[in-house]
Amino acid sequence: MTEPENRCRLVLIVPDIADADEQARIVADALKGGDVASVIVPQYGLDDGTFQKHAEKLVPVIQDAGAAALIAGDSRVAGRAKADGLHLSGNAEALSEAIDKHAPKLIVGGGNAADRHTALEIGEVRPDYIFFGKLDGDIKPEAHPKNLALGEWWASMIEIPCIVMGGTDPTSALAVAETGAEFVALRLAVFDDPARAPSIIAEINALLDEKAPRFED
């Protein structure tokens, strides 16, 4: 699978499914649809032990498809499941501690960057990426305008890559790409109808291939 290095790429957020086997099967199917840079695995309401079982099923499926598996929030689960990284939604201090402890062995990124000031504080600790939005923030068809604005501002002046949360409409990926952001995160846009997830990923990649702006080397 060729990776479109010079345009915005897709990041998936695993859907909230109580059955770990079903969740892993749906994600595995989706990843057959085409290029995905990484997959974030949220804990949702699971207790730590159950979350670990989900992670241990999901991580190999994600890695076998050539994507990076990022566990949200729990470094112990990330380690035990042999994930590629850790997605944190805390402040700059929390990210800094995790980077000191786990980088470069693990990818460490995220942040709760709701405004420019917080984003710059997070940027100072040099995470692998910054995330604009919430993992379950896809509540409207389009990406949140504030996140689009933050992504455009960030991408125009800071080298640390950014992921911007998209909306429930798959075409919201293009609006994110047009900000200059390196990655667009989608959840319900892909997984709302699991049977269609592979074809939706193929369609999003085709749309980005055709219309997304290209990055300069």
mmCIF file with all atom_site columns, C-alpha atoms in Angstrom:
data_model
loop_
_atom_site.group_PDB
_atom_site.id
_atom_site.type_symbol
_atom_site.label_atom_id
_atom_site.label_alt_id
_atom_site.label_comp_id
_atom_site.label_asym_id
_atom_site.label_entity_id
_atom_site.label_seq_id
_atom_site.pdbx_PDB_ins_code
_atom_site.Cartn_x
_atom_site.Cartn_y
_atom_site.Cartn_z
_atom_site.occupancy
_atom_site.B_iso_or_equiv
_atom_site.pdbx_formal_charge
_atom_site.auth_seq_id
_atom_site.auth_comp_id
_atom_site.auth_asym_id
_atom_site.auth_atom_id
_atom_site.pdbx_PDB_model_num
ATOM 1   C CA . MET A 1 1   ? 0.000   0.000  0.000  1.00 0.00 ? 1   MET A CA 1
ATOM 2   C CA . THR A 1 2   ? 1.518   3.295  -1.002 1.00 0.00 ? 2   THR A CA 1
ATOM 3   C CA . GLU A 1 3   ? 1.363   6.075  1.540  1.00 0.00 ? 3   GLU A CA 1
ATOM 4   C CA . PRO A 1 4   ? 0.315   9.510  0.303  1.00 0.00 ? 4   PRO A CA 1
ATOM 5   C CA . GLU A 1 5   ? 3.053   11.314 2.184  1.00 0.00 ? 5   GLU A CA 1
ATOM 6   C CA . ASN A 1 6   ? 2.442   14.699 0.617  1.00 0.00 ? 6   ASN A CA 1
ATOM 7   C CA . ARG A 1 7   ? -1.182  15.279 1.616  1.00 0.00 ? 7   ARG A CA 1
ATOM 8   C CA . CYS A 1 8   ? -3.490  15.068 4.625  1.00 0.00 ? 8   CYS A CA 1
ATOM 9   C CA . ARG A 1 9   ? -3.919  11.474 5.805  1.00 0.00 ? 9   ARG A CA 1
ATOM 10  C CA . LEU A 1 10  ? -6.655  9.695  7.709  1.00 0.00 ? 10  LEU A CA 1
ATOM 11  C CA . VAL A 1 11  ? -6.631  8.848  11.422 1.00 0.00 ? 11  VAL A CA 1
ATOM 12  C CA . LEU A 1 12  ? -9.418  6.572  12.645 1.00 0.00 ? 12  LEU A CA 1
ATOM 13  C CA . ILE A 1 13  ? -10.983 6.579  16.102 1.00 0.00 ? 13  ILE A CA 1
ATOM 14  C CA . VAL A 1 14  ? -12.219 3.136  17.101 1.00 0.00 ? 14  VAL A CA 1
ATOM 15  C CA . PRO A 1 15  ? -16.008 3.051  17.657 1.00 0.00 ? 15  PRO A CA 1
ATOM 16  C CA . ASP A 1 16  ? -17.513 2.303  21.060 1.00 0.00 ? 16  ASP A CA 1
ATOM 17  C CA . ILE A 1 17  ? -18.464 -1.393 20.796 1.00 0.00 ? 17  ILE A CA 1
ATOM 18  C CA . ALA A 1 18  ? -18.794 -3.521 23.938 1.00 0.00 ? 18  ALA A CA 1
ATOM 19  C CA . ASP A 1 19  ? -17.858 -6.813 22.265 1.00 0.00 ? 19  ASP A CA 1
ATOM 20  C CA . ALA A 1 20  ? -14.067 -6.867 21.771 1.00 0.00 ? 20  ALA A CA 1
ATOM 21  C CA . ASP A 1 21  ? -14.149 -9.469 18.961 1.00 0.00 ? 21  ASP A CA 1
ATOM 22  C CA . GLU A 1 22  ? -16.795 -7.552 17.027 1.00 0.00 ? 22  GLU A CA 1
ATOM 23  C CA . GLN A 1 23  ? -14.912 -4.285 17.535 1.00 0.00 ? 23  GLN A CA 1
ATOM 24  C CA . ALA A 1 24  ? -11.674 -5.827 16.209 1.00 0.00 ? 24  ALA A CA 1
ATOM 25  C CA . ARG A 1 25  ? -13.467 -7.375 13.212 1.00 0.00 ? 25  ARG A CA 1
ATOM 26  C CA . ILE A 1 26  ? -15.109 -4.069 12.253 1.00 0.00 ? 26  ILE A CA 1
ATOM 27  C CA . VAL A 1 27  ? -11.800 -2.184 12.517 1.00 0.00 ? 27  VAL A CA 1
ATOM 28  C CA . ALA A 1 28  ? -9.963  -4.889 10.519 1.00 0.00 ? 28  ALA A CA 1
ATOM 29  C CA . ASP A 1 29  ? -12.583 -4.683 7.758  1.00 0.00 ? 29  ASP A CA 1
ATOM 30  C CA . ALA A 1 30  ? -12.440 -0.891 7.675  1.00 0.00 ? 30  ALA A CA 1
ATOM 31  C CA . LEU A 1 31  ? -8.662  -0.907 7.299  1.00 0.00 ? 31  LEU A CA 1
ATOM 32  C CA . LYS A 1 32  ? -8.974  -2.941 4.089  1.00 0.00 ? 32  LYS A CA 1
ATOM 33  C CA . GLY A 1 33  ? -10.432 0.193  2.498  1.00 0.00 ? 33  GLY A CA 1
ATOM 34  C CA . GLY A 1 34  ? -7.106  1.968  1.966  1.00 0.00 ? 34  GLY A CA 1
ATOM 35  C CA . ASP A 1 35  ? -4.535  4.260  3.535  1.00 0.00 ? 35  ASP A CA 1
ATOM 36  C CA . VAL A 1 36  ? -4.879  5.004  7.242  1.00 0.00 ? 36  VAL A CA 1
ATOM 37  C CA . ALA A 1 37  ? -1.967  6.587  9.119  1.00 0.00 ? 37  ALA A CA 1
ATOM 38  C CA . SER A 1 38  ? -2.986  5.629  12.633 1.00 0.00 ? 38  SER A CA 1
ATOM 39  C CA . VAL A 1 39  ? -5.861  4.393  14.751 1.00 0.00 ? 39  VAL A CA 1
ATOM 40  C CA . ILE A 1 40  ? -6.692  5.802  18.194 1.00 0.00 ? 40  ILE A CA 1
ATOM 41  C CA . VAL A 1 41  ? -8.244  3.395  20.702 1.00 0.00 ? 41  VAL A CA 1
ATOM 42  C CA . PRO A 1 42  ? -10.311 5.223  23.375 1.00 0.00 ? 42  PRO A CA 1
ATOM 43  C CA . GLN A 1 43  ? -11.228 3.582  26.679 1.00 0.00 ? 43  GLN A CA 1
ATOM 44  C CA . TYR A 1 44  ? -14.840 4.787  26.588 1.00 0.00 ? 44  TYR A CA 1
ATOM 45  C CA . GLY A 1 45  ? -16.519 3.427  29.755 1.00 0.00 ? 45  GLY A CA 1
ATOM 46  C CA . LEU A 1 46  ? -14.496 0.221  30.076 1.00 0.00 ? 46  LEU A CA 1
ATOM 47  C CA . ASP A 1 47  ? -12.717 -0.731 33.267 1.00 0.00 ? 47  ASP A CA 1
ATOM 48  C CA . ASP A 1 48  ? -8.934  -1.088 32.945 1.00 0.00 ? 48  ASP A CA 1
ATOM 49  C CA . GLY A 1 49  ? -8.912  -4.876 32.644 1.00 0.00 ? 49  GLY A CA 1
ATOM 50  C CA . THR A 1 50  ? -11.586 -4.957 29.941 1.00 0.00 ? 50  THR A CA 1
ATOM 51  C CA . PHE A 1 51  ? -9.917  -2.068 28.108 1.00 0.00 ? 51  PHE A CA 1
ATOM 52  C CA . GLN A 1 52  ? -6.686  -4.045 28.040 1.00 0.00 ? 52  GLN A CA 1
ATOM 53  C CA . LYS A 1 53  ? -8.468  -7.045 26.484 1.00 0.00 ? 53  LYS A CA 1
ATOM 54  C CA . HIS A 1 54  ? -9.920  -4.782 23.789 1.00 0.00 ? 54  HIS A CA 1
ATOM 55  C CA . ALA A 1 55  ? -6.520  -3.202 23.168 1.00 0.00 ? 55  ALA A CA 1
ATOM 56  C CA . GLU A 1 56  ? -4.792  -6.584 22.899 1.00 0.00 ? 56  GLU A CA 1
ATOM 57  C CA . LYS A 1 57  ? -7.223  -7.609 20.155 1.00 0.00 ? 57  LYS A CA 1
ATOM 58  C CA . LEU A 1 58  ? -7.133  -4.290 18.308 1.00 0.00 ? 58  LEU A CA 1
ATOM 59  C CA . VAL A 1 59  ? -3.404  -3.477 18.303 1.00 0.00 ? 59  VAL A CA 1
ATOM 60  C CA . PRO A 1 60  ? -2.243  -6.411 16.100 1.00 0.00 ? 60  PRO A CA 1
ATOM 61  C CA . VAL A 1 61  ? -5.154  -5.846 13.693 1.00 0.00 ? 61  VAL A CA 1
ATOM 62  C CA . ILE A 1 62  ? -4.202  -2.177 13.331 1.00 0.00 ? 62  ILE A CA 1
ATOM 63  C CA . GLN A 1 63  ? -0.474  -2.881 12.967 1.00 0.00 ? 63  GLN A CA 1
ATOM 64  C CA . ASP A 1 64  ? -1.044  -5.674 10.418 1.00 0.00 ? 64  ASP A CA 1
ATOM 65  C CA . ALA A 1 65  ? -2.804  -3.101 8.222  1.00 0.00 ? 65  ALA A CA 1
ATOM 66  C CA . GLY A 1 66  ? 0.275   -0.848 8.355  1.00 0.00 ? 66  GLY A CA 1
ATOM 67  C CA . ALA A 1 67  ? -1.199  1.779  10.676 1.00 0.00 ? 67  ALA A CA 1
ATOM 68  C CA . ALA A 1 68  ? 0.096   2.946  14.058 1.00 0.00 ? 68  ALA A CA 1
ATOM 69  C CA . ALA A 1 69  ? -1.976  1.855  17.076 1.00 0.00 ? 69  ALA A CA 1
ATOM 70  C CA . LEU A 1 70  ? -2.373  4.637  19.653 1.00 0.00 ? 70  LEU A CA 1
ATOM 71  C CA . ILE A 1 71  ? -3.944  3.873  23.039 1.00 0.00 ? 71  ILE A CA 1
ATOM 72  C CA . ALA A 1 72  ? -5.856  6.771  24.594 1.00 0.00 ? 72  ALA A CA 1
ATOM 73  C CA . GLY A 1 73  ? -4.921  7.625  28.140 1.00 0.00 ? 73  GLY A CA 1
ATOM 74  C CA . ASP A 1 74  ? -3.395  4.500  29.666 1.00 0.00 ? 74  ASP A CA 1
ATOM 75  C CA . SER A 1 75  ? 0.350   3.950  29.298 1.00 0.00 ? 75  SER A CA 1
ATOM 76  C CA . ARG A 1 76  ? 0.207   0.568  31.072 1.00 0.00 ? 76  ARG A CA 1
ATOM 77  C CA . VAL A 1 77  ? -2.360  -0.743 28.600 1.00 0.00 ? 77  VAL A CA 1
ATOM 78  C CA . ALA A 1 78  ? -0.297  0.715  25.728 1.00 0.00 ? 78  ALA A CA 1
ATOM 79  C CA . GLY A 1 79  ? 2.774   -1.144 26.996 1.00 0.00 ? 79  GLY A CA 1
ATOM 80  C CA . ARG A 1 80  ? 1.047   -4.455 27.655 1.00 0.00 ? 80  ARG A CA 1
ATOM 81  C CA . ALA A 1 81  ? -0.774  -4.411 24.322 1.00 0.00 ? 81  ALA A CA 1
ATOM 82  C CA . LYS A 1 82  ? 2.496   -3.500 22.512 1.00 0.00 ? 82  LYS A CA 1
ATOM 83  C CA . ALA A 1 83  ? 0.901   -0.426 20.965 1.00 0.00 ? 83  ALA A CA 1
ATOM 84  C CA . ASP A 1 84  ? 2.878   2.118  18.955 1.00 0.00 ? 84  ASP A CA 1
ATOM 85  C CA . GLY A 1 85  ? 1.872   5.114  20.991 1.00 0.00 ? 85  GLY A CA 1
ATOM 86  C CA . LEU A 1 86  ? -0.119  6.968  23.562 1.00 0.00 ? 86  LEU A CA 1
ATOM 87  C CA . HIS A 1 87  ? -2.824  9.564  22.909 1.00 0.00 ? 87  HIS A CA 1
ATOM 88  C CA . LEU A 1 88  ? -3.315  11.927 25.846 1.00 0.00 ? 88  LEU A CA 1
ATOM 89  C CA . SER A 1 89  ? -6.019  14.531 26.298 1.00 0.00 ? 89  SER A CA 1
ATOM 90  C CA . GLY A 1 90  ? -4.437  16.251 29.286 1.00 0.00 ? 90  GLY A CA 1
ATOM 91  C CA . ASN A 1 91  ? -2.487  19.495 29.566 1.00 0.00 ? 91  ASN A CA 1
ATOM 92  C CA . ALA A 1 92  ? 1.093   20.307 28.599 1.00 0.00 ? 92  ALA A CA 1
ATOM 93  C CA . GLU A 1 93  ? 2.421   19.096 31.947 1.00 0.00 ? 93  GLU A CA 1
ATOM 94  C CA . ALA A 1 94  ? 0.804   15.657 31.543 1.00 0.00 ? 94  ALA A CA 1
ATOM 95  C CA . LEU A 1 95  ? 2.144   15.382 28.004 1.00 0.00 ? 95  LEU A CA 1
ATOM 96  C CA . SER A 1 96  ? 5.611   16.461 29.107 1.00 0.00 ? 96  SER A CA 1
ATOM 97  C CA . GLU A 1 97  ? 5.716   13.769 31.793 1.00 0.00 ? 97  GLU A CA 1
ATOM 98  C CA . ALA A 1 98  ? 4.596   11.101 29.332 1.00 0.00 ? 98  ALA A CA 1
ATOM 99  C CA . ILE A 1 99  ? 7.163   12.224 26.742 1.00 0.00 ? 99  ILE A CA 1
ATOM 100 C CA . ASP A 1 100 ? 9.963   12.072 29.336 1.00 0.00 ? 100 ASP A CA 1
ATOM 101 C CA . LYS A 1 101 ? 8.864   8.596  30.371 1.00 0.00 ? 101 LYS A CA 1
ATOM 102 C CA . HIS A 1 102 ? 7.891   6.939  27.084 1.00 0.00 ? 102 HIS A CA 1
ATOM 103 C CA . ALA A 1 103 ? 9.439   8.750  24.094 1.00 0.00 ? 103 ALA A CA 1
ATOM 104 C CA . PRO A 1 104 ? 10.974  7.860  21.709 1.00 0.00 ? 104 PRO A CA 1
ATOM 105 C CA . LYS A 1 105 ? 9.927   4.238  22.327 1.00 0.00 ? 105 LYS A CA 1
ATOM 106 C CA . LEU A 1 106 ? 6.287   5.275  22.022 1.00 0.00 ? 106 LEU A CA 1
ATOM 107 C CA . ILE A 1 107 ? 4.631   7.954  19.914 1.00 0.00 ? 107 ILE A CA 1
ATOM 108 C CA . VAL A 1 108 ? 3.241   10.485 22.411 1.00 0.00 ? 108 VAL A CA 1
ATOM 109 C CA . GLY A 1 109 ? 0.754   13.126 21.299 1.00 0.00 ? 109 GLY A CA 1
ATOM 110 C CA . GLY A 1 110 ? -2.656  14.677 21.822 1.00 0.00 ? 110 GLY A CA 1
ATOM 111 C CA . GLY A 1 111 ? -3.378  17.530 24.161 1.00 0.00 ? 111 GLY A CA 1
ATOM 112 C CA . ASN A 1 112 ? -6.515  19.347 25.073 1.00 0.00 ? 112 ASN A CA 1
ATOM 113 C CA . ALA A 1 113 ? -5.826  22.355 22.899 1.00 0.00 ? 113 ALA A CA 1
ATOM 114 C CA . ALA A 1 114 ? -9.023  24.400 22.932 1.00 0.00 ? 114 ALA A CA 1
ATOM 115 C CA . ASP A 1 115 ? -7.287  27.714 22.195 1.00 0.00 ? 115 ASP A CA 1
ATOM 116 C CA . ARG A 1 116 ? -4.045  29.111 20.779 1.00 0.00 ? 116 ARG A CA 1
ATOM 117 C CA . HIS A 1 117 ? -2.423  29.776 24.133 1.00 0.00 ? 117 HIS A CA 1
ATOM 118 C CA . THR A 1 118 ? -2.919  26.177 25.315 1.00 0.00 ? 118 THR A CA 1
ATOM 119 C CA . ALA A 1 119 ? -1.806  24.854 21.934 1.00 0.00 ? 119 ALA A CA 1
ATOM 120 C CA . LEU A 1 120 ? 1.474   26.782 22.162 1.00 0.00 ? 120 LEU A CA 1
ATOM 121 C CA . GLU A 1 121 ? 2.061   25.493 25.702 1.00 0.00 ? 121 GLU A CA 1
ATOM 122 C CA . ILE A 1 122 ? 1.580   21.950 24.408 1.00 0.00 ? 122 ILE A CA 1
ATOM 123 C CA . GLY A 1 123 ? 3.859   22.678 21.457 1.00 0.00 ? 123 GLY A CA 1
ATOM 124 C CA . GLU A 1 124 ? 6.665   23.709 23.802 1.00 0.00 ? 124 GLU A CA 1
ATOM 125 C CA . VAL A 1 125 ? 6.918   20.165 25.222 1.00 0.00 ? 125 VAL A CA 1
ATOM 126 C CA . ARG A 1 126 ? 7.415   18.811 21.678 1.00 0.00 ? 126 ARG A CA 1
ATOM 127 C CA . PRO A 1 127 ? 4.792   16.055 21.386 1.00 0.00 ? 127 PRO A CA 1
ATOM 128 C CA . ASP A 1 128 ? 4.781   13.920 18.249 1.00 0.00 ? 128 ASP A CA 1
ATOM 129 C CA . TYR A 1 129 ? 1.501   15.562 17.256 1.00 0.00 ? 129 TYR A CA 1
ATOM 130 C CA . ILE A 1 130 ? -1.191  17.873 18.615 1.00 0.00 ? 130 ILE A CA 1
ATOM 131 C CA . PHE A 1 131 ? -4.904  17.051 18.425 1.00 0.00 ? 131 PHE A CA 1
ATOM 132 C CA . PHE A 1 132 ? -7.592  19.700 17.866 1.00 0.00 ? 132 PHE A CA 1
ATOM 133 C CA . GLY A 1 133 ? -11.019 18.544 19.015 1.00 0.00 ? 133 GLY A CA 1
ATOM 134 C CA . LYS A 1 134 ? -12.333 15.714 21.168 1.00 0.00 ? 134 LYS A CA 1
ATOM 135 C CA . LEU A 1 135 ? -12.228 12.027 20.280 1.00 0.00 ? 135 LEU A CA 1
ATOM 136 C CA . ASP A 1 136 ? -16.029 11.932 20.494 1.00 0.00 ? 136 ASP A CA 1
ATOM 137 C CA . GLY A 1 137 ? -16.463 15.463 19.181 1.00 0.00 ? 137 GLY A CA 1
ATOM 138 C CA . ASP A 1 138 ? -18.000 14.422 15.859 1.00 0.00 ? 138 ASP A CA 1
ATOM 139 C CA . ILE A 1 139 ? -21.522 15.516 16.658 1.00 0.00 ? 139 ILE A CA 1
ATOM 140 C CA . LYS A 1 140 ? -22.329 17.431 13.456 1.00 0.00 ? 140 LYS A CA 1
ATOM 141 C CA . PRO A 1 141 ? -21.788 16.617 9.767  1.00 0.00 ? 141 PRO A CA 1
ATOM 142 C CA . GLU A 1 142 ? -19.020 19.196 9.465  1.00 0.00 ? 142 GLU A CA 1
ATOM 143 C CA . ALA A 1 143 ? -15.847 19.597 11.521 1.00 0.00 ? 143 ALA A CA 1
ATOM 144 C CA . HIS A 1 144 ? -16.130 22.158 14.330 1.00 0.00 ? 144 HIS A CA 1
ATOM 145 C CA . PRO A 1 145 ? -15.200 25.605 12.903 1.00 0.00 ? 145 PRO A CA 1
ATOM 146 C CA . LYS A 1 146 ? -13.003 26.378 15.917 1.00 0.00 ? 146 LYS A CA 1
ATOM 147 C CA . ASN A 1 147 ? -10.942 23.228 15.351 1.00 0.00 ? 147 ASN A CA 1
ATOM 148 C CA . LEU A 1 148 ? -10.586 24.032 11.654 1.00 0.00 ? 148 LEU A CA 1
ATOM 149 C CA . ALA A 1 149 ? -9.377  27.538 12.524 1.00 0.00 ? 149 ALA A CA 1
ATOM 150 C CA . LEU A 1 150 ? -6.891  26.225 15.090 1.00 0.00 ? 150 LEU A CA 1
ATOM 151 C CA . GLY A 1 151 ? -5.608  23.610 12.632 1.00 0.00 ? 151 GLY A CA 1
ATOM 152 C CA . GLU A 1 152 ? -5.101  26.207 9.900  1.00 0.00 ? 152 GLU A CA 1
ATOM 153 C CA . TRP A 1 153 ? -3.289  28.586 12.264 1.00 0.00 ? 153 TRP A CA 1
ATOM 154 C CA . TRP A 1 154 ? -1.081  25.806 13.656 1.00 0.00 ? 154 TRP A CA 1
ATOM 155 C CA . ALA A 1 155 ? -0.226  24.186 10.317 1.00 0.00 ? 155 ALA A CA 1
ATOM 156 C CA . SER A 1 156 ? 0.786   27.541 8.847  1.00 0.00 ? 156 SER A CA 1
ATOM 157 C CA . MET A 1 157 ? 3.522   28.201 11.410 1.00 0.00 ? 157 MET A CA 1
ATOM 158 C CA . ILE A 1 158 ? 4.481   25.163 13.493 1.00 0.00 ? 158 ILE A CA 1
ATOM 159 C CA . GLU A 1 159 ? 6.264   22.026 12.314 1.00 0.00 ? 159 GLU A CA 1
ATOM 160 C CA . ILE A 1 160 ? 4.725   19.616 14.842 1.00 0.00 ? 160 ILE A CA 1
ATOM 161 C CA . PRO A 1 161 ? 1.998   17.771 12.905 1.00 0.00 ? 161 PRO A CA 1
ATOM 162 C CA . CYS A 1 162 ? -1.626  18.316 13.853 1.00 0.00 ? 162 CYS A CA 1
ATOM 163 C CA . ILE A 1 163 ? -4.684  16.083 13.754 1.00 0.00 ? 163 ILE A CA 1
ATOM 164 C CA . VAL A 1 164 ? -8.040  17.840 13.417 1.00 0.00 ? 164 VAL A CA 1
ATOM 165 C CA . MET A 1 165 ? -11.264 16.073 14.365 1.00 0.00 ? 165 MET A CA 1
ATOM 166 C CA . GLY A 1 166 ? -13.660 15.832 11.440 1.00 0.00 ? 166 GLY A CA 1
ATOM 167 C CA . GLY A 1 167 ? -17.448 15.578 11.458 1.00 0.00 ? 167 GLY A CA 1
ATOM 168 C CA . THR A 1 168 ? -19.947 12.795 10.820 1.00 0.00 ? 168 THR A CA 1
ATOM 169 C CA . ASP A 1 169 ? -19.930 13.440 7.065  1.00 0.00 ? 169 ASP A CA 1
ATOM 170 C CA . PRO A 1 170 ? -16.970 11.713 5.347  1.00 0.00 ? 170 PRO A CA 1
ATOM 171 C CA . THR A 1 171 ? -16.504 14.750 3.087  1.00 0.00 ? 171 THR A CA 1
ATOM 172 C CA . SER A 1 172 ? -15.605 16.809 6.183  1.00 0.00 ? 172 SER A CA 1
ATOM 173 C CA . ALA A 1 173 ? -12.137 15.273 5.689  1.00 0.00 ? 173 ALA A CA 1
ATOM 174 C CA . LEU A 1 174 ? -11.579 17.611 2.756  1.00 0.00 ? 174 LEU A CA 1
ATOM 175 C CA . ALA A 1 175 ? -12.382 20.721 4.807  1.00 0.00 ? 175 ALA A CA 1
ATOM 176 C CA . VAL A 1 176 ? -9.746  19.584 7.312  1.00 0.00 ? 176 VAL A CA 1
ATOM 177 C CA . ALA A 1 177 ? -7.219  18.906 4.535  1.00 0.00 ? 177 ALA A CA 1
ATOM 178 C CA . GLU A 1 178 ? -7.795  22.398 3.140  1.00 0.00 ? 178 GLU A CA 1
ATOM 179 C CA . THR A 1 179 ? -6.563  23.908 6.432  1.00 0.00 ? 179 THR A CA 1
ATOM 180 C CA . GLY A 1 180 ? -3.117  22.430 5.790  1.00 0.00 ? 180 GLY A CA 1
ATOM 181 C CA . ALA A 1 181 ? -3.459  19.963 8.677  1.00 0.00 ? 181 ALA A CA 1
ATOM 182 C CA . GLU A 1 182 ? -1.408  16.794 8.259  1.00 0.00 ? 182 GLU A CA 1
ATOM 183 C CA . PHE A 1 183 ? -4.134  14.464 9.555  1.00 0.00 ? 183 PHE A CA 1
ATOM 184 C CA . VAL A 1 184 ? -7.926  14.282 9.823  1.00 0.00 ? 184 VAL A CA 1
ATOM 185 C CA . ALA A 1 185 ? -9.538  12.136 12.527 1.00 0.00 ? 185 ALA A CA 1
ATOM 186 C CA . LEU A 1 186 ? -12.844 10.418 11.772 1.00 0.00 ? 186 LEU A CA 1
ATOM 187 C CA . ARG A 1 187 ? -15.036 8.153  13.872 1.00 0.00 ? 187 ARG A CA 1
ATOM 188 C CA . LEU A 1 188 ? -18.768 8.070  13.100 1.00 0.00 ? 188 LEU A CA 1
ATOM 189 C CA . ALA A 1 189 ? -18.142 9.202  9.516  1.00 0.00 ? 189 ALA A CA 1
ATOM 190 C CA . VAL A 1 190 ? -16.489 5.828  8.915  1.00 0.00 ? 190 VAL A CA 1
ATOM 191 C CA . PHE A 1 191 ? -18.074 3.519  11.490 1.00 0.00 ? 191 PHE A CA 1
ATOM 192 C CA . ASP A 1 192 ? -21.708 4.657  11.638 1.00 0.00 ? 192 ASP A CA 1
ATOM 193 C CA . ASP A 1 193 ? -22.529 1.867  9.169  1.00 0.00 ? 193 ASP A CA 1
ATOM 194 C CA . PRO A 1 194 ? -19.750 -0.703 9.780  1.00 0.00 ? 194 PRO A CA 1
ATOM 195 C CA . ALA A 1 195 ? -20.561 -2.682 6.615  1.00 0.00 ? 195 ALA A CA 1
ATOM 196 C CA . ARG A 1 196 ? -19.744 0.394  4.530  1.00 0.00 ? 196 ARG A CA 1
ATOM 197 C CA . ALA A 1 197 ? -16.579 1.363  6.441  1.00 0.00 ? 197 ALA A CA 1
ATOM 198 C CA . PRO A 1 198 ? -14.059 -0.053 3.887  1.00 0.00 ? 198 PRO A CA 1
ATOM 199 C CA . SER A 1 199 ? -15.773 1.683  0.951  1.00 0.00 ? 199 SER A CA 1
ATOM 200 C CA . ILE A 1 200 ? -16.027 4.952  2.898  1.00 0.00 ? 200 ILE A CA 1
ATOM 201 C CA . ILE A 1 201 ? -12.284 4.863  3.612  1.00 0.00 ? 201 ILE A CA 1
ATOM 202 C CA . ALA A 1 202 ? -11.644 4.206  -0.089 1.00 0.00 ? 202 ALA A CA 1
ATOM 203 C CA . GLU A 1 203 ? -13.888 7.159  -1.014 1.00 0.00 ? 203 GLU A CA 1
ATOM 204 C CA . ILE A 1 204 ? -12.185 9.500  1.470  1.00 0.00 ? 204 ILE A CA 1
ATOM 205 C CA . ASN A 1 205 ? -8.749  8.573  0.159  1.00 0.00 ? 205 ASN A CA 1
ATOM 206 C CA . ALA A 1 206 ? -9.909  9.108  -3.431 1.00 0.00 ? 206 ALA A CA 1
ATOM 207 C CA . LEU A 1 207 ? -11.353 12.505 -2.476 1.00 0.00 ? 207 LEU A CA 1
ATOM 208 C CA . LEU A 1 208 ? -8.104  13.535 -0.753 1.00 0.00 ? 208 LEU A CA 1
ATOM 209 C CA . ASP A 1 209 ? -6.003  12.223 -3.655 1.00 0.00 ? 209 ASP A CA 1
ATOM 210 C CA . GLU A 1 210 ? -8.015  14.343 -6.036 1.00 0.00 ? 210 GLU A CA 1
ATOM 211 C CA . LYS A 1 211 ? -8.609  17.541 -4.091 1.00 0.00 ? 211 LYS A CA 1
ATOM 212 C CA . ALA A 1 212 ? -6.446  17.851 -0.974 1.00 0.00 ? 212 ALA A CA 1
ATOM 213 C CA . PRO A 1 213 ? -3.650  20.428 -1.152 1.00 0.00 ? 213 PRO A CA 1
ATOM 214 C CA . ARG A 1 214 ? -0.142  19.018 -1.413 1.00 0.00 ? 214 ARG A CA 1
ATOM 215 C CA . PHE A 1 215 ? 2.530   19.741 1.164  1.00 0.00 ? 215 PHE A CA 1
ATOM 216 C CA . GLU A 1 216 ? 5.789   21.275 0.104  1.00 0.00 ? 216 GLU A CA 1
ATOM 217 C CA . ASP A 1 217 ? 8.871   19.211 0.891  1.00 0.00 ? 217 ASP A CA 1
#
